[in-house]
C-alpha positions as a printed NumPy array, in Angstrom:
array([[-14.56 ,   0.258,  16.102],
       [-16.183,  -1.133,  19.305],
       [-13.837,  -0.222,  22.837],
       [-13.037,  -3.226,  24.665],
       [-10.519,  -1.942,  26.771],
       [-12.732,  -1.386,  29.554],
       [-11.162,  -4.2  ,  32.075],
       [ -7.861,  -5.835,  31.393],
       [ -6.755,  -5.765,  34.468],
       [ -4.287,  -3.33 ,  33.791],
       [ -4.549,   0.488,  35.803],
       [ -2.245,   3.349,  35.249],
       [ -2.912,   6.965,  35.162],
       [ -1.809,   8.522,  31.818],
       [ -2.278,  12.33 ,  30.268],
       [ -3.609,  13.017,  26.947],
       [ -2.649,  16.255,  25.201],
       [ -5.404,  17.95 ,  22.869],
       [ -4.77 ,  16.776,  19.185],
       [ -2.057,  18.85 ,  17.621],
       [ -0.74 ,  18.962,  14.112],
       [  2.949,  18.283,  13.02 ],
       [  4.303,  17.683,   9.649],
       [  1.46 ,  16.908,   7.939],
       [ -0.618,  15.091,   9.839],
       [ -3.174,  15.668,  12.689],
       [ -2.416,  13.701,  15.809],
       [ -3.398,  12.855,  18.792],
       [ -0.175,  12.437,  21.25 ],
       [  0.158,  10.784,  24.772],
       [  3.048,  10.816,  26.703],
       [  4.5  ,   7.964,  28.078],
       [  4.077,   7.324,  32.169],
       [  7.363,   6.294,  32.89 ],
       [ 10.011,   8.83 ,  31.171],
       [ 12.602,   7.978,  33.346],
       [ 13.711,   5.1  ,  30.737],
       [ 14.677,   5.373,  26.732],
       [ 11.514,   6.   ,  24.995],
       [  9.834,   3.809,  22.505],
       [  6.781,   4.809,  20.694],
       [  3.391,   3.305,  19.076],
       [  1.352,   4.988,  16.416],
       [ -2.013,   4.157,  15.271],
       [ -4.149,   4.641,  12.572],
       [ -7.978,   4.447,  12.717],
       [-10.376,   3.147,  10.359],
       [-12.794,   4.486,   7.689],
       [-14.97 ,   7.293,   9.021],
       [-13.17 ,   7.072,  12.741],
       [-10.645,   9.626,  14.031],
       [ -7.385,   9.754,  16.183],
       [ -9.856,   9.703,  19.205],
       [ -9.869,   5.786,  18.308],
       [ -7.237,   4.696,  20.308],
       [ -7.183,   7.35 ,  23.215],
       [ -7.246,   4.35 ,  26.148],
       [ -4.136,   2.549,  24.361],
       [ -2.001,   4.09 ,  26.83 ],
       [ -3.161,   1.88 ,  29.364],
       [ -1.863,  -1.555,  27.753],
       [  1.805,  -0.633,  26.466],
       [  4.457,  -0.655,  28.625],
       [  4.971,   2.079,  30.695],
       [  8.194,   3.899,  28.767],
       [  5.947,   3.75 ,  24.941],
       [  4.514,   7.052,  23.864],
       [  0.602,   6.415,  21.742],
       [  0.479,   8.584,  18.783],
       [ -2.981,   8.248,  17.024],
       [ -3.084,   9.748,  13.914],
       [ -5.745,  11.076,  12.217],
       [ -6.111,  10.539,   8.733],
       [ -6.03 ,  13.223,   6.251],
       [ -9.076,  12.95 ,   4.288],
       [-12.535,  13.684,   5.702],
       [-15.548,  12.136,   5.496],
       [-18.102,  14.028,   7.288],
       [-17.893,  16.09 ,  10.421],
       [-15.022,  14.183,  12.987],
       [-15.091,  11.275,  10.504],
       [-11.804,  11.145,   7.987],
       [-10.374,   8.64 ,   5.74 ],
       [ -6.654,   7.749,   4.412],
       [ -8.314,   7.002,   0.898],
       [-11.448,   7.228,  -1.015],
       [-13.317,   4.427,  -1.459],
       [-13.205,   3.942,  -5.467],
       [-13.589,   2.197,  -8.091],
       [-10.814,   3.982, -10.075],
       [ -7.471,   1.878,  -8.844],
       [ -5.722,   4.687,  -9.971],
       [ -7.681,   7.68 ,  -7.058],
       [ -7.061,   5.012,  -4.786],
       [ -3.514,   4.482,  -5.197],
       [ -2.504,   8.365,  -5.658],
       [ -4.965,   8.584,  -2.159],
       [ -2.869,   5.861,  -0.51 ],
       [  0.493,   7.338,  -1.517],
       [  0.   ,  10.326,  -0.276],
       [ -1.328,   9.328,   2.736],
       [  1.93 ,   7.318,   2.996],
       [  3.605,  10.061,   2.638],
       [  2.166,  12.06 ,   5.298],
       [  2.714,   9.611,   8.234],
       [  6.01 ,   9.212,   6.732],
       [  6.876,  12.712,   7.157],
       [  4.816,  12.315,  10.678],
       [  7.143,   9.794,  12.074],
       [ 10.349,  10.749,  11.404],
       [  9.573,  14.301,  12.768],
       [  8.135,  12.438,  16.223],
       [ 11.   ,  10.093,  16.286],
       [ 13.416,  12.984,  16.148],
       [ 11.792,  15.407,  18.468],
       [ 10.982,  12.36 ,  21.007],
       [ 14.551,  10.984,  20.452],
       [ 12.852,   7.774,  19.89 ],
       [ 14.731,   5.15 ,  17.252],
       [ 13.481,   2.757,  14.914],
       [ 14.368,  -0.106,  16.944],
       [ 11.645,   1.042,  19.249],
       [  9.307,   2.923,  16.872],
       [  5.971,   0.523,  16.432],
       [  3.275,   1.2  ,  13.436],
       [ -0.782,  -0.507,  13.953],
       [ -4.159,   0.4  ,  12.501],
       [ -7.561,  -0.784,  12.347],
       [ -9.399,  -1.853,   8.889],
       [ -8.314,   1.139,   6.349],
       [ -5.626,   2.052,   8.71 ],
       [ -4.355,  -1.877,   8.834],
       [ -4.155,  -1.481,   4.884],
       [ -1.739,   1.861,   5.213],
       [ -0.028,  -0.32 ,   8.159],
       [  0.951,  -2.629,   5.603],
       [  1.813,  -0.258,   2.778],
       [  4.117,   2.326,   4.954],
       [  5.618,  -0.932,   7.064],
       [  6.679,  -2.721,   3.858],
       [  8.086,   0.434,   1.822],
       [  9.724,   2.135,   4.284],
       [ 10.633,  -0.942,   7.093],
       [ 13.653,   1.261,   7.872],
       [ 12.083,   3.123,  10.253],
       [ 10.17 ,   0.317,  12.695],
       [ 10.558,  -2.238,  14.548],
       [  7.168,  -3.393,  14.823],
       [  4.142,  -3.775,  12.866],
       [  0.807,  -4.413,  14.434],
       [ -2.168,  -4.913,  11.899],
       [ -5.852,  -5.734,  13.535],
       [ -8.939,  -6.488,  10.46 ],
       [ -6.579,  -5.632,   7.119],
       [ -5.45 ,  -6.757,   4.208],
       [ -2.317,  -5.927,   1.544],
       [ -3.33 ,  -2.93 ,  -1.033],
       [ -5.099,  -3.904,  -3.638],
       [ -2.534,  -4.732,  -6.88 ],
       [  0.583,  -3.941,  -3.848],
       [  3.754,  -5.887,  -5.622],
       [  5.62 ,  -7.295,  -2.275],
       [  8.474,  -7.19 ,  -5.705],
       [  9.026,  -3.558,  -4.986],
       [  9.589,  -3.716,  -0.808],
       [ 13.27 ,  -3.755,   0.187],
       [ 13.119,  -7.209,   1.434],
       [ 16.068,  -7.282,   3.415],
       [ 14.644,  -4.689,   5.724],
       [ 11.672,  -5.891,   5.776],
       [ 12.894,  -9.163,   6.772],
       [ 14.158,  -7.36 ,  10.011],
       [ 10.227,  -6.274,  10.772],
       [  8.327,  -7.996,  13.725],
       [  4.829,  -8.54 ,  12.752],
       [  1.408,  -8.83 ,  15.154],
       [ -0.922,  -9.781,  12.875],
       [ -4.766, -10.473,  14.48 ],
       [ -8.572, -10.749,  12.297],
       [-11.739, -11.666,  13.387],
       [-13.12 , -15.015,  11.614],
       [-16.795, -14.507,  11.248],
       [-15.121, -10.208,   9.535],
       [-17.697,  -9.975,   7.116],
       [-16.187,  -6.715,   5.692],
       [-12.495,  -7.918,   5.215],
       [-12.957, -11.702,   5.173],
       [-10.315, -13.798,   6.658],
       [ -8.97 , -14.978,   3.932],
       [ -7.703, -11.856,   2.838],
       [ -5.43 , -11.941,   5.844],
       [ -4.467, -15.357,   5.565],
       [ -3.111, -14.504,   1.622],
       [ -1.123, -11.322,   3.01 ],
       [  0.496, -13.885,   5.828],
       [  1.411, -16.514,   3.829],
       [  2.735, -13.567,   1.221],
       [  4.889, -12.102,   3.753],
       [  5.699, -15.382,   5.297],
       [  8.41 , -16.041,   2.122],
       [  9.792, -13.065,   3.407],
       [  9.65 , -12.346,   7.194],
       [ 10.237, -14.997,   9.681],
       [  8.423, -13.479,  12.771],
       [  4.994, -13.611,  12.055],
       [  2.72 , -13.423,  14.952],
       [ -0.872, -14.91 ,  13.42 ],
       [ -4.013, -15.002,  15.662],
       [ -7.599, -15.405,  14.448],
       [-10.798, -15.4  ,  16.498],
       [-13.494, -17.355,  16.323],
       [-16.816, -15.157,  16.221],
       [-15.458, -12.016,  15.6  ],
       [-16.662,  -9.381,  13.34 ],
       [-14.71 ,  -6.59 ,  11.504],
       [-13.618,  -5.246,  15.087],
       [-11.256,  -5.34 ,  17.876],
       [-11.797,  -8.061,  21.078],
       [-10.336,  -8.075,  24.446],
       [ -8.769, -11.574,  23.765],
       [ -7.14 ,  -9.555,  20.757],
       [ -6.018,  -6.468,  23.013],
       [ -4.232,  -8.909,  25.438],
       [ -2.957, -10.79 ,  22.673],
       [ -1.555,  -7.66 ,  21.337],
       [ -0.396,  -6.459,  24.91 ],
       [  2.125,  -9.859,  25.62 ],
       [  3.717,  -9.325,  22.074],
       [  4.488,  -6.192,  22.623],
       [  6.112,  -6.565,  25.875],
       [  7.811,  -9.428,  24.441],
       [  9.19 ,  -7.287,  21.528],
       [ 10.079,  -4.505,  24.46 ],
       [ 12.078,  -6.46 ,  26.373],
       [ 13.132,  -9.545,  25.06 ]])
């Protein structure tokens, strides 16, 4: 995934600690600025063949009481390149790969929310591409434990039932939902069908498309991102 973060015309000084391991997963974890306020906290997940190192200049676009957590998917690739599930043609390696990938950040969140004293109500999952697919499958089975769900270039899982998600709960999730037009790897429709799925069952849906945009992340996106997440914050 291409940075774009470069200029927003946001500056803060933030620390990042090396990546550590908790639970199950491998993460990298950086500490809010402000701790003199109740914490809230974003995670990320990174796409296919990235790593946690992904999203290591988020800091500088929450607000200034959210702690980043980029995660690091369990499954490698090659060298510093992992994955949270095999590409495959066998639904069924795909699926196990999936749900226990689930369960890892799972396991992952509720330890950080616990040690970090952060809640739910300001506990925020994202990814990117592969990671924006285990967004979507962690979000909508366990919605208990977020308020938030940011998903940049995804799409459902394939064969997910939305049938199985404890819809009440879900209703209650917040939703940033952003994909590049001209994605040639997940095309826009496939977002569009996972929107107007979850529309029947979420009312706050935040949809934005961009014109010219590949399978990637864009400044316009970013800032985009940025005002909901204020919004959500301190509304």
């Amino acid at each position: 995934m291409r940075k774009v973060l470069a200029v927003i015309g946001v500056f803060c000084i933030f620390l990042i600690h090396p990546a550590v391991r908790a639970s199950e997963l491998t993460y990298l974890f950086m500490p809010a600025v402000r701790q003199d306020k109740p914490q809230s906290m974003l995670l990320m997940m990174h796409g296919y063949g990235a790593n946690e190192q992904d999203f290591n200049d988020f800091p500088v676009i929450v607000p200034g009481n959210m702690i980043v957590v980029s995660l690091r998917a369990p499954l490698p690739v090659a060298g510093d390149s992992y994955q949270w599930y095999r590409n495959s043609d066998k639904q069924t390696q795909v699926a196990a790969d999936q749900q226990s990938s689930s369960d890892a950040v799972v396991s992952t969140v509720k330890t950080l929310q616990q040690q970090y004293h952060v809640s739910a109500s300001h506990t925020y999952l994202g990814g990117f591409s592969q990671g924006a697919v285990m967004t979507y499958k962690v979000a909508l089975m366990y919605p208990q434990l977020f308020h938030g769900v940011a998903v940049f270039s995804g799409h459902l899982p394939a064969n997910f039932s939305l049938s199985n998600i404890p819809r009440q709960q879900v209703s209650q999730l917040h939703f940033f939902i952003g994909h590049g037009e001209s994605d040639q790897r997940i095309p826009l429709r496939q977002a569009r069908q996972a929107v107007s799925q979850l529309s029947g069952i979420t009312p706050d849906i935040t949809f934005k498309t961009y014109p010219g945009m590949g399978h990637t992340m864009s400044l316009d996106e970013i800032k985009d991102f940025r005002q909901w997440l204020f919004t959500q914050e301190f509304q």
